[in-house]
Backbone as a printed PyTorch tensor [residue, N CA C, xyz], in Angstrom:
tensor([[[ 121.2050,   38.7300, -109.6110],
         [ 120.5210,   37.5800, -109.0830],
         [ 119.1890,   38.0010, -108.4520]],

        [[ 119.2310,   39.0810, -107.6520],
         [ 118.0010,   39.5410, -107.0320],
         [ 116.9660,   39.9240, -108.0680]],

        [[ 117.4250,   40.5610, -109.1750],
         [ 116.5070,   40.9560, -110.2370],
         [ 115.8570,   39.7410, -110.8570]],

        [[ 116.6370,   38.6770, -111.0830],
         [ 116.0880,   37.4580, -111.6730],
         [ 115.0760,   36.8200, -110.7280]],

        [[ 115.3720,   36.7870, -109.4280],
         [ 114.4440,   36.2020, -108.4560],
         [ 113.1750,   37.0260, -108.3730]],

        [[ 113.2950,   38.3550, -108.3770],
         [ 112.1200,   39.2220, -108.3280],
         [ 111.2650,   39.0180, -109.5690]],

        [[ 111.9200,   38.8880, -110.7300],
         [ 111.1770,   38.6580, -111.9700],
         [ 110.4330,   37.3260, -111.9260]],

        [[ 111.0920,   36.2920, -111.3890],
         [ 110.4460,   34.9700, -111.2860],
         [ 109.2530,   35.0390, -110.3430]],

        [[ 109.3940,   35.7590, -109.2310],
         [ 108.2770,   35.9110, -108.2930],
         [ 107.1140,   36.6510, -108.9320]],

        [[ 107.4120,   37.7200, -109.6460],
         [ 106.3460,   38.4710, -110.3190],
         [ 105.6500,   37.6210, -111.3760]],

        [[ 106.4190,   36.8680, -112.1330],
         [ 105.8320,   36.0170, -113.1690],
         [ 104.9210,   34.9700, -112.5510]],

        [[ 105.3690,   34.3440, -111.4510],
         [ 104.5310,   33.3260, -110.8250],
         [ 103.3120,   33.9590, -110.1580]],

        [[ 103.4560,   35.1680, -109.6340],
         [ 102.3120,   35.8580, -109.0490],
         [ 101.2830,   36.1830, -110.1140]],

        [[ 101.7610,   36.6360, -111.2990],
         [ 100.8470,   36.9340, -112.4060],
         [ 100.0960,   35.6950, -112.8510]],

        [[ 100.8000,   34.5480, -112.8890],
         [ 100.1520,   33.2910, -113.2680],
         [  99.1190,   32.9010, -112.2210]],

        [[  99.4620,   33.0500, -110.9540],
         [  98.5270,   32.7080, -109.8900],
         [  97.3000,   33.6160, -109.9350]],

        [[  97.5220,   34.9100, -110.2010],
         [  96.3840,   35.8410, -110.2780],
         [  95.5000,   35.4920, -111.4490]],

        [[  96.0940,   35.1510, -112.5830],
         [  95.3010,   34.7980, -113.7580],
         [  94.4700,   33.5560, -113.4940]],

        [[  95.0290,   32.5960, -112.7350],
         [  94.2990,   31.3780, -112.4260],
         [  93.1210,   31.6580, -111.5030]],

        [[  93.1990,   32.7280, -110.7040],
         [  92.1280,   33.0760, -109.7830],
         [  90.9970,   33.8650, -110.4300]],

        [[  91.1500,   34.2480, -111.6750],
         [  90.1280,   35.0510, -112.3570],
         [  88.8810,   34.1950, -112.5920]],

        [[  87.7260,   34.7980, -112.4170],
         [  86.4950,   34.0370, -112.6470],
         [  86.3210,   33.7090, -114.1290]],

        [[  85.5750,   32.6500, -114.4290],
         [  85.3190,   32.3340, -115.8460],
         [  84.6830,   33.5330, -116.5400]],

        [[  85.1080,   33.7900, -117.7530],
         [  84.5700,   34.9100, -118.5060],
         [  85.2540,   36.2330, -118.2490]],

        [[  86.2350,   36.2560, -117.3250],
         [  86.9540,   37.4970, -117.0460],
         [  87.6750,   37.9680, -118.2960]],

        [[  88.3780,   37.0480, -118.9570],
         [  89.0380,   37.3370, -120.2250],
         [  88.1500,   36.8370, -121.3500]],

        [[  87.9430,   37.6750, -122.3650],
         [  87.1050,   37.2780, -123.4950],
         [  87.7980,   37.6270, -124.8100]],

        [[  87.3300,   37.0050, -125.8570],
         [  87.7920,   37.3140, -127.2170],
         [  86.5290,   37.4650, -128.0740]],

        [[  85.8290,   38.5960, -127.9230],
         [  84.4890,   38.7330, -128.4980],
         [  84.4010,   38.7660, -130.0240]],

        [[  85.4270,   39.1850, -130.7130],
         [  85.3500,   39.2990, -132.1720],
         [  86.3660,   38.4010, -132.8560]],

        [[  87.6120,   38.4920, -132.4400],
         [  88.6640,   37.6390, -132.9940],
         [  88.7520,   36.4270, -132.0700]],

        [[  87.9570,   35.4300, -132.3860],
         [  87.8000,   34.2750, -131.5150],
         [  89.1160,   33.5660, -131.2060]],

        [[  89.4090,   33.4690, -129.8860],
         [  90.5920,   32.7620, -129.4330],
         [  91.8710,   33.5820, -129.3970]],

        [[  91.7920,   34.8380, -129.7980],
         [  92.9890,   35.6830, -129.8620],
         [  92.6870,   37.0800, -129.3300]],

        [[  93.7340,   37.7390, -128.8300],
         [  93.5880,   39.1280, -128.3880],
         [  92.6840,   39.2760, -127.1970]],

        [[  92.9010,   38.4640, -126.1590],
         [  91.9900,   38.4660, -125.0220],
         [  91.9440,   39.8470, -124.3570]],

        [[  90.7370,   40.1840, -123.9190],
         [  90.5010,   41.4740, -123.2590],
         [  89.6830,   41.2660, -121.9900]],

        [[  89.7700,   42.2110, -121.1080],
         [  88.8420,   42.3200, -119.9770],
         [  88.2080,   43.6930, -120.1140]],

        [[  86.9730,   43.7180, -120.5790],
         [  86.3140,   44.9750, -120.8820],
         [  85.7980,   45.6610, -119.6240]],

        [[  86.0120,   46.9560, -119.5300],
         [  85.5150,   47.7750, -118.4190],
         [  84.5420,   48.7980, -118.9860]],

        [[  83.2740,   48.6160, -118.7250],
         [  82.2320,   49.4590, -119.3080],
         [  82.3670,   50.9240, -118.9140]],

        [[  82.8470,   51.2000, -117.7240],
         [  82.9250,   52.5910, -117.2420],
         [  84.3380,   53.1750, -117.3030]],

        [[  85.1900,   52.5920, -118.1040],
         [  86.5700,   53.0760, -118.2090],
         [  86.6190,   54.4110, -118.9630]],

        [[  87.6710,   55.1600, -118.7160],
         [  87.8920,   56.4260, -119.4160],
         [  88.4840,   56.1540, -120.8020]],

        [[  88.3830,   57.1270, -121.6740],
         [  89.0000,   57.1100, -123.0130],
         [  88.4980,   55.9600, -123.8810]],

        [[  87.2150,   55.7060, -123.8260],
         [  86.6550,   54.6640, -124.6870],
         [  86.4490,   55.2020, -126.0920]],

        [[  86.5950,   54.3430, -127.0900],
         [  86.3640,   54.7680, -128.4680],
         [  84.9080,   55.1840, -128.6870]],

        [[  84.7120,   56.1420, -129.5710],
         [  83.3760,   56.6200, -129.9300],
         [  82.8230,   55.7190, -131.0360]],

        [[  81.7040,   55.0310, -130.7970],
         [  81.1430,   54.1290, -131.8040],
         [  80.7640,   54.8030, -133.1270]],

        [[  80.6310,   56.1300, -133.1230],
         [  80.2510,   56.8540, -134.3430],
         [  81.4630,   57.1760, -135.2250]],

        [[  82.6490,   57.0900, -134.6560],
         [  83.8790,   57.4310, -135.3770],
         [  84.3610,   56.2600, -136.2360]],

        [[  85.1360,   56.5710, -137.2460],
         [  85.8700,   55.5760, -138.0120],
         [  87.3310,   55.6830, -137.5850]],

        [[  87.9330,   54.5300, -137.3170],
         [  89.3100,   54.4840, -136.8330],
         [  90.2040,   53.8730, -137.8880]],

        [[  91.2390,   54.6060, -138.2590],
         [  92.2240,   54.1510, -139.2460],
         [  93.5510,   53.9830, -138.5280]],

        [[  93.9970,   52.7300, -138.4570],
         [  95.2580,   52.4400, -137.7570],
         [  96.0940,   51.5330, -138.6360]],

        [[  97.3720,   51.8880, -138.7790],
         [  98.3450,   50.9910, -139.4010],
         [  99.2540,   50.5040, -138.2690]],

        [[  99.2770,   49.1910, -138.1020],
         [ 100.0800,   48.5540, -137.0750],
         [ 101.4020,   48.1210, -137.7090]],

        [[ 102.5110,   48.6040, -137.1950],
         [ 103.8260,   48.1730, -137.6610],
         [ 104.2240,   46.9800, -136.7920]],

        [[ 104.0550,   45.7830, -137.3180],
         [ 104.3480,   44.5400, -136.6090],
         [ 105.7810,   44.1620, -136.9450]],

        [[ 106.6850,   44.4120, -136.0040],
         [ 108.1110,   44.2520, -136.2870],
         [ 108.8030,   43.2490, -135.3790]],

        [[ 108.1620,   42.8050, -134.3320],
         [ 108.7980,   41.8890, -133.3870],
         [ 108.5390,   40.4340, -133.7710]],

        [[ 109.5560,   39.6070, -133.6580],
         [ 109.3990,   38.1830, -133.9030],
         [ 108.7600,   37.5040, -132.7060]],

        [[ 108.2840,   36.2830, -132.9170],
         [ 107.7150,   35.4880, -131.8190],
         [ 108.8450,   34.9880, -130.9320]],

        [[ 108.5310,   34.6760, -129.6840],
         [ 109.5400,   34.1440, -128.7700],
         [ 110.0280,   32.7870, -129.2240]],

        [[ 109.1270,   32.0270, -129.8060],
         [ 109.4470,   30.6840, -130.2840],
         [ 108.6450,   30.4310, -131.5590]],

        [[ 109.1690,   29.6480, -132.5130],
         [ 108.4370,   29.4060, -133.7610],
         [ 107.0480,   28.7890, -133.5690]],

        [[ 106.8460,   28.0960, -132.4520],
         [ 105.5470,   27.4840, -132.1810],
         [ 104.5540,   28.4140, -131.5320]],

        [[ 104.9750,   29.6480, -131.2150],
         [ 104.0980,   30.6280, -130.5410],
         [ 103.4810,   31.5860, -131.5490]],

        [[ 102.2430,   31.9830, -131.2830],
         [ 101.6240,   33.0540, -132.0540],
         [ 102.4160,   34.3300, -131.7880]],

        [[ 102.6350,   35.1080, -132.8110],
         [ 103.3550,   36.3690, -132.6780],
         [ 102.5720,   37.3080, -131.7490]],

        [[ 103.2080,   37.7440, -130.6630],
         [ 102.5300,   38.5620, -129.6590],
         [ 102.0560,   39.9030, -130.2340]],

        [[ 102.8130,   40.4770, -131.1500],
         [ 102.4060,   41.7500, -131.7450],
         [ 101.1580,   41.5720, -132.6050]],

        [[ 101.0870,   40.4870, -133.3610],
         [  99.8900,   40.2190, -134.1610],
         [  98.7010,   39.9510, -133.2510]],

        [[  98.9440,   39.2990, -132.1160],
         [  97.8810,   39.0830, -131.1330],
         [  97.3880,   40.4150, -130.5750]],

        [[  98.2710,   41.4020, -130.4600],
         [  97.8510,   42.7350, -129.9990],
         [  96.9550,   43.4320, -131.0330]],

        [[  97.1510,   43.1360, -132.3010],
         [  96.2210,   43.6620, -133.3110],
         [  94.8270,   43.0940, -133.0430]],

        [[  94.7660,   41.7880, -132.7650],
         [  93.4880,   41.1530, -132.4280],
         [  92.8930,   41.7740, -131.1750]],

        [[  93.7170,   42.0510, -130.1860],
         [  93.2390,   42.6760, -128.9490],
         [  92.6260,   44.0480, -129.2560]],

        [[  93.2640,   44.7830, -130.1330],
         [  92.7480,   46.1040, -130.4960],
         [  91.3780,   45.9900, -131.1390]],

        [[  91.2250,   45.0480, -132.0690],
         [  89.9070,   44.8210, -132.6850],
         [  88.8880,   44.4820, -131.6100]],

        [[  89.2330,   43.5440, -130.7370],
         [  88.3080,   43.1320, -129.6780],
         [  87.9120,   44.2980, -128.7780]],

        [[  88.8530,   45.1440, -128.4340],
         [  88.5590,   46.2900, -127.5620],
         [  87.6260,   47.2950, -128.2440]],

        [[  87.8940,   47.6180, -129.4890],
         [  87.0540,   48.5850, -130.1900],
         [  85.6360,   48.0550, -130.3670]],

        [[  85.5110,   46.8010, -130.7640],
         [  84.1820,   46.2280, -130.9710],
         [  83.4440,   46.1010, -129.6400]],

        [[  84.1320,   45.6970, -128.5790],
         [  83.5060,   45.6140, -127.2620],
         [  83.0010,   46.9790, -126.8020]],

        [[  83.6780,   48.0460, -127.2280],
         [  83.2690,   49.4110, -126.8760],
         [  82.1300,   49.9110, -127.7590]],

        [[  81.6580,   49.0790, -128.6870],
         [  80.5090,   49.4520, -129.5130],
         [  80.8400,   49.9480, -130.8970]],

        [[  82.1200,   49.9410, -131.2840],
         [  82.4990,   50.4070, -132.6190],
         [  82.2150,   49.2820, -133.6180]],

        [[  81.3770,   49.5330, -134.6400],
         [  81.1140,   48.4940, -135.6290],
         [  82.3830,   48.1480, -136.4200]],

        [[  82.4710,   46.8860, -136.8330],
         [  83.6370,   46.4580, -137.6080],
         [  83.8630,   47.3150, -138.8430]],

        [[  82.7780,   47.7700, -139.4710],
         [  82.9760,   48.5730, -140.6910],
         [  83.4950,   49.9830, -140.4020]],

        [[  83.6470,   50.3180, -139.1180],
         [  84.2620,   51.5860, -138.7290],
         [  85.7550,   51.4110, -138.3820]],

        [[  86.2360,   50.1760, -138.5310],
         [  87.6450,   49.9030, -138.2550],
         [  88.3720,   49.6750, -139.5760]],

        [[  89.2920,   50.5440, -139.8810],
         [  90.1300,   50.4490, -141.0810],
         [  91.5410,   50.1530, -140.5720]],

        [[  91.8300,   48.8690, -140.4040],
         [  93.0960,   48.4430, -139.7940],
         [  93.9550,   47.7130, -140.8230]],

        [[  95.2430,   48.0570, -140.8230],
         [  96.2300,   47.3690, -141.6430],
         [  97.3800,   46.9740, -140.7200]],

        [[  97.7650,   45.7050, -140.7540],
         [  98.9150,   45.2170, -139.9990],
         [ 100.0140,   44.9210, -141.0090]],

        [[ 101.0460,   45.7600, -141.0370],
         [ 102.1700,   45.5470, -141.9570],
         [ 103.3020,   44.8960, -141.1720]],

        [[ 103.7420,   43.7380, -141.6390],
         [ 104.7990,   42.9960, -140.9610],
         [ 106.1130,   43.1560, -141.7020]],

        [[ 107.1680,   43.2920, -140.9240],
         [ 108.5100,   43.3600, -141.4990],
         [ 109.5330,   43.0990, -140.4140]],

        [[ 110.8030,   43.0830, -140.7950],
         [ 111.8590,   42.7920, -139.8290],
         [ 111.6990,   41.3710, -139.2900]],

        [[ 111.9790,   41.1740, -137.9910],
         [ 111.8980,   39.8490, -137.3960],
         [ 110.4950,   39.2120, -137.4430]],

        [[ 109.4670,   40.0050, -137.6860],
         [ 108.0980,   39.4690, -137.7650],
         [ 107.7720,   38.8490, -139.1220]],

        [[ 108.6180,   39.0580, -140.1150],
         [ 108.3490,   38.6010, -141.4820],
         [ 107.9510,   37.1280, -141.5920]],

        [[ 108.6230,   36.2000, -140.9160],
         [ 108.2690,   34.7910, -141.0840],
         [ 106.8230,   34.4380, -140.7300]],

        [[ 106.1660,   35.2190, -139.9170],
         [ 104.7930,   34.8780, -139.5330],
         [ 103.8560,   34.8380, -140.7300]],

        [[ 104.2630,   35.4150, -141.8500],
         [ 103.4150,   35.4720, -143.0440],
         [ 103.6230,   34.2990, -144.0020]],

        [[ 104.5750,   33.4210, -143.6890],
         [ 104.8290,   32.2850, -144.5670],
         [ 103.6670,   31.3050, -144.5790]],

        [[ 103.4360,   30.6610, -145.7260],
         [ 102.4080,   29.6210, -145.7650],
         [ 102.8820,   28.4490, -144.9030]],

        [[ 101.9800,   27.5360, -144.6220],
         [ 102.2900,   26.4730, -143.6690],
         [ 103.4290,   25.5900, -144.1510]],

        [[ 103.4710,   25.2440, -145.4180],
         [ 104.5240,   24.3710, -145.9320],
         [ 105.9010,   25.0010, -145.7570]],

        [[ 106.0280,   26.2870, -146.0820],
         [ 107.3180,   26.9550, -145.9620],
         [ 107.7050,   27.1820, -144.5050]],

        [[ 106.7250,   27.4950, -143.6660],
         [ 106.9990,   27.6860, -142.2430],
         [ 107.4900,   26.3790, -141.6230]],

        [[ 106.8130,   25.2770, -141.9780],
         [ 107.2340,   23.9490, -141.4780],
         [ 108.6440,   23.6150, -141.9460]],

        [[ 108.9440,   23.9160, -143.2000],
         [ 110.2730,   23.6300, -143.7370],
         [ 111.3500,   24.4120, -142.9970]],

        [[ 111.0360,   25.6540, -142.6280],
         [ 112.0180,   26.5100, -141.9550],
         [ 112.1270,   26.2300, -140.4650]],

        [[ 110.9670,   26.0040, -139.7950],
         [ 110.9520,   25.9280, -138.3370],
         [ 110.5690,   24.5610, -137.7730]],

        [[ 110.0890,   23.6520, -138.6160],
         [ 109.7380,   22.3100, -138.1480],
         [ 108.4050,   22.1970, -137.4430]],

        [[ 107.6050,   23.2590, -137.4560],
         [ 106.2650,   23.2490, -136.8370],
         [ 105.3000,   23.9770, -137.7640]],

        [[ 104.0220,   23.7230, -137.5520],
         [ 102.9810,   24.4350, -138.3000],
         [ 103.0320,   25.9150, -137.9640]],

        [[ 102.6360,   26.7600, -138.8950],
         [ 102.6170,   28.2040, -138.6600],
         [ 101.4370,   28.5310, -137.7400]],

        [[ 101.7150,   28.8810, -136.4760],
         [ 100.6290,   29.1410, -135.5290],
         [  99.9010,   30.4560, -135.7820]],

        [[ 100.4240,   31.2750, -136.6950],
         [  99.8370,   32.5860, -136.9780],
         [  98.7330,   32.5410, -138.0250]],

        [[  98.6850,   31.4710, -138.8080],
         [  97.7200,   31.4260, -139.9060],
         [  96.2670,   31.4340, -139.4420]],

        [[  95.8890,   30.7200, -138.3810],
         [  94.4990,   30.8520, -137.9110],
         [  94.1670,   32.2710, -137.4450]],

        [[  95.1230,   32.9390, -136.8190],
         [  94.9140,   34.3300, -136.3910],
         [  94.7750,   35.2480, -137.6080]],

        [[  95.6230,   35.0500, -138.6130],
         [  95.5110,   35.8600, -139.8290],
         [  94.1290,   35.6550, -140.4660]],

        [[  93.6450,   34.4100, -140.4820],
         [  92.3120,   34.1360, -141.0390],
         [  91.2350,   34.8700, -140.2530]],

        [[  91.3310,   34.8730, -138.9300],
         [  90.3430,   35.5770, -138.0850],
         [  90.4220,   37.0890, -138.3050]],

        [[  91.6230,   37.6240, -138.3920],
         [  91.7760,   39.0580, -138.6470],
         [  91.1720,   39.4290, -139.9960]],

        [[  91.4180,   38.6140, -140.9940],
         [  90.8520,   38.8650, -142.3370],
         [  89.3280,   38.8800, -142.2850]],

        [[  88.7380,   37.9140, -141.5550],
         [  87.2700,   37.8670, -141.4290],
         [  86.7270,   39.1520, -140.8230]],

        [[  87.5210,   39.7810, -139.9610],
         [  87.1060,   41.0250, -139.3110],
         [  87.4470,   42.2590, -140.1470]],

        [[  88.0290,   42.0610, -141.3290],
         [  88.3370,   43.1790, -142.2150],
         [  89.7200,   43.7690, -142.0610]],

        [[  90.5800,   43.1350, -141.2600],
         [  91.9470,   43.6330, -141.0820],
         [  92.7960,   43.1410, -142.2500]],

        [[  93.5220,   44.0640, -142.8930],
         [  94.4400,   43.6970, -143.9490],
         [  95.7770,   43.3700, -143.3140]],

        [[  96.1910,   42.1130, -143.4070],
         [  97.4980,   41.6990, -142.9220],
         [  98.4270,   41.6950, -144.1360]],

        [[  99.5010,   42.4680, -144.0500],
         [ 100.4050,   42.6420, -145.1800],
         [ 101.8380,   42.3500, -144.7390]],

        [[ 102.6960,   42.1200, -145.7330],
         [ 104.1170,   41.9030, -145.4560],
         [ 104.9350,   42.7700, -146.4070]],

        [[ 106.0440,   43.2490, -145.9180],
         [ 106.9850,   44.0530, -146.6840],
         [ 107.7330,   43.1600, -147.6830]],

        [[ 107.6190,   43.4540, -148.9560],
         [ 108.3170,   42.6620, -149.9840],
         [ 109.8260,   42.7480, -149.8160]],

        [[ 110.3150,   43.8820, -149.3280],
         [ 111.7500,   44.0270, -149.1120],
         [ 112.2280,   43.0730, -148.0110]],

        [[ 111.4360,   42.9390, -146.9550],
         [ 111.7790,   42.0360, -145.8610],
         [ 111.7090,   40.5770, -146.3140]],

        [[ 110.7380,   40.2560, -147.1630],
         [ 110.6560,   38.8970, -147.7110],
         [ 111.9610,   38.5820, -148.4360]],

        [[ 112.4030,   39.5010, -149.2900],
         [ 113.6540,   39.2920, -150.0330],
         [ 114.8530,   39.2300, -149.0860]],

        [[ 114.9040,   40.0980, -148.0710],
         [ 116.0270,   40.1100, -147.1280],
         [ 116.1350,   38.8100, -146.3370]],

        [[ 114.9960,   38.1540, -146.1180],
         [ 114.9920,   36.8810, -145.4050],
         [ 115.2690,   35.6960, -146.3420]],

        [[ 115.5260,   35.9870, -147.6040],
         [ 115.7550,   34.9520, -148.6210],
         [ 114.5380,   34.0440, -148.8190]],

        [[ 113.3400,   34.6290, -148.6360],
         [ 112.0970,   33.9100, -148.9160],
         [ 111.6710,   34.2380, -150.3390]],

        [[ 110.9480,   33.3480, -150.9550],
         [ 110.3480,   33.5880, -152.2560],
         [ 108.9860,   34.2330, -152.0310]],

        [[ 108.5650,   35.0890, -152.9410],
         [ 107.2810,   35.7650, -152.7740],
         [ 106.1130,   34.7890, -152.7630]],

        [[ 106.2280,   33.6840, -153.5050],
         [ 105.1270,   32.7200, -153.5140],
         [ 105.0950,   31.8410, -152.2600]],

        [[ 106.0380,   32.0490, -151.3380],
         [ 106.0050,   31.3590, -150.0460],
         [ 105.0850,   32.0690, -149.0570]],

        [[ 104.7160,   33.3020, -149.3550],
         [ 103.8420,   34.0860, -148.4710],
         [ 102.4250,   33.5280, -148.5860]],

        [[ 101.7790,   33.3540, -147.4430],
         [ 100.4160,   32.8320, -147.4240],
         [  99.4920,   33.7010, -148.2840]],

        [[  98.5800,   33.0760, -148.9650],
         [  97.6880,   33.7750, -149.9120],
         [  96.7670,   34.7880, -149.2330]],

        [[  96.5790,   34.6790, -147.9250],
         [  95.7310,   35.6460, -147.2070],
         [  96.4790,   36.9120, -146.8210]],

        [[  97.7780,   36.9540, -147.1070],
         [  98.6160,   38.0950, -146.7450],
         [  98.8640,   38.9400, -147.9790]],

        [[  98.7090,   40.2520, -147.8380],
         [  98.9550,   41.1970, -148.9190],
         [ 100.4560,   41.4520, -149.0310]],

        [[ 100.9820,   41.3370, -150.2380],
         [ 102.3930,   41.6230, -150.4760],
         [ 102.5290,   43.1180, -150.8060]],

        [[ 103.0950,   43.8730, -149.8730],
         [ 103.2570,   45.3200, -150.0300],
         [ 104.6610,   45.6360, -150.5490]],

        [[ 104.8040,   46.7430, -151.2390],
         [ 106.1110,   47.1520, -151.7410],
         [ 107.1410,   47.1710, -150.6120]],

        [[ 106.7760,   47.8070, -149.5010],
         [ 107.6740,   47.8500, -148.3440],
         [ 106.8820,   48.2630, -147.1150]],

        [[ 107.4700,   47.9830, -145.9500],
         [ 106.8700,   48.4610, -144.7190],
         [ 106.9360,   49.9750, -144.6370]],

        [[ 108.0670,   50.5240, -145.0620],
         [ 108.2730,   51.9700, -145.0030],
         [ 107.2480,   52.7240, -145.8400]],

        [[ 107.0280,   52.2730, -147.0620],
         [ 106.0740,   52.9830, -147.9260],
         [ 104.6350,   52.7220, -147.4890]],

        [[ 104.3730,   51.5480, -146.9220],
         [ 103.0220,   51.2630, -146.4360],
         [ 102.6580,   52.2210, -145.3080]],

        [[ 103.5600,   52.3450, -144.3440],
         [ 103.2900,   53.2250, -143.2030],
         [ 103.1100,   54.6750, -143.6570]],

        [[ 104.0180,   55.1860, -144.4560],
         [ 103.9350,   56.5970, -144.8510],
         [ 102.7470,   56.8510, -145.7770]],

        [[ 102.4610,   55.9190, -146.6720],
         [ 101.3080,   56.0910, -147.5620],
         [ 100.0200,   56.1400, -146.7450]],

        [[  99.8790,   55.2140, -145.8010],
         [  98.6530,   55.1790, -145.0030],
         [  98.5730,   56.3740, -144.0440]],

        [[  99.6970,   56.8320, -143.5280],
         [  99.6690,   58.0350, -142.6780],
         [  99.1720,   59.2340, -143.4870]],

        [[  99.5550,   59.3280, -144.7410],
         [  99.0700,   60.4070, -145.5920],
         [  97.5680,   60.2870, -145.8740]],

        [[  97.0350,   59.0890, -145.7130],
         [  95.5990,   58.8640, -145.8940],
         [  94.8300,   58.9830, -144.5810]],

        [[  95.4910,   59.4540, -143.5290],
         [  94.8070,   59.6920, -142.2650],
         [  94.9030,   58.5620, -141.2600]],

        [[  95.7300,   57.5590, -141.5110],
         [  95.9070,   56.4510, -140.5630],
         [  96.8510,   56.8790, -139.4470]],

        [[  96.5830,   56.3710, -138.2470],
         [  97.4990,   56.5570, -137.1190],
         [  98.4250,   55.3590, -137.0630]],

        [[  99.6790,   55.5990, -136.7300],
         [ 100.6680,   54.5240, -136.6150],
         [ 100.6840,   53.9860, -135.2000]],

        [[ 100.5850,   52.6600, -135.0830],
         [ 100.7690,   51.9910, -133.8130],
         [ 101.9270,   51.0200, -134.0030]],

        [[ 103.0490,   51.3220, -133.3670],
         [ 104.2520,   50.4980, -133.4750],
         [ 104.1590,   49.3510, -132.4860]],

        [[ 104.2670,   48.1230, -132.9970],
         [ 104.2200,   46.9380, -132.1170],
         [ 105.5030,   46.1480, -132.2340]]])
């Protein structure tokens, strides 16, 4: 009981602190409306704008609710926003977000998502923004089959990959770093 009360107090304190933030404290400089950041110009461990960054994001967590944007996919947007805010050009970001497991439904087209969950797919605008920034959003074909989805139910902006396992290992062999979300 004490743990639940402490958690509720912390959650309400976080909400109160967020409400006290000045306008512009949180920004979404590249992926508009997603992946909010608070940039610190003098922070340690900033990305080098001259480097090229290769990251494969393993997006495996489902959304809390079908009407919510997938938090892990939003973290991909946050990563793009952070790198670009630090001065790294978009063409220096080689990012692939491979979705599988409980995250698989986020890749469904709107008609199929509505049929399954009764709401519009809230992830499709984010996928469109990520694509505009050069991020390849992909889904594991094995996970599509395991969820009893048809391959043509996957949104056309999503790459159908053989599997999450082979995507991660293939890209790691090509010099990509794995970020598990």
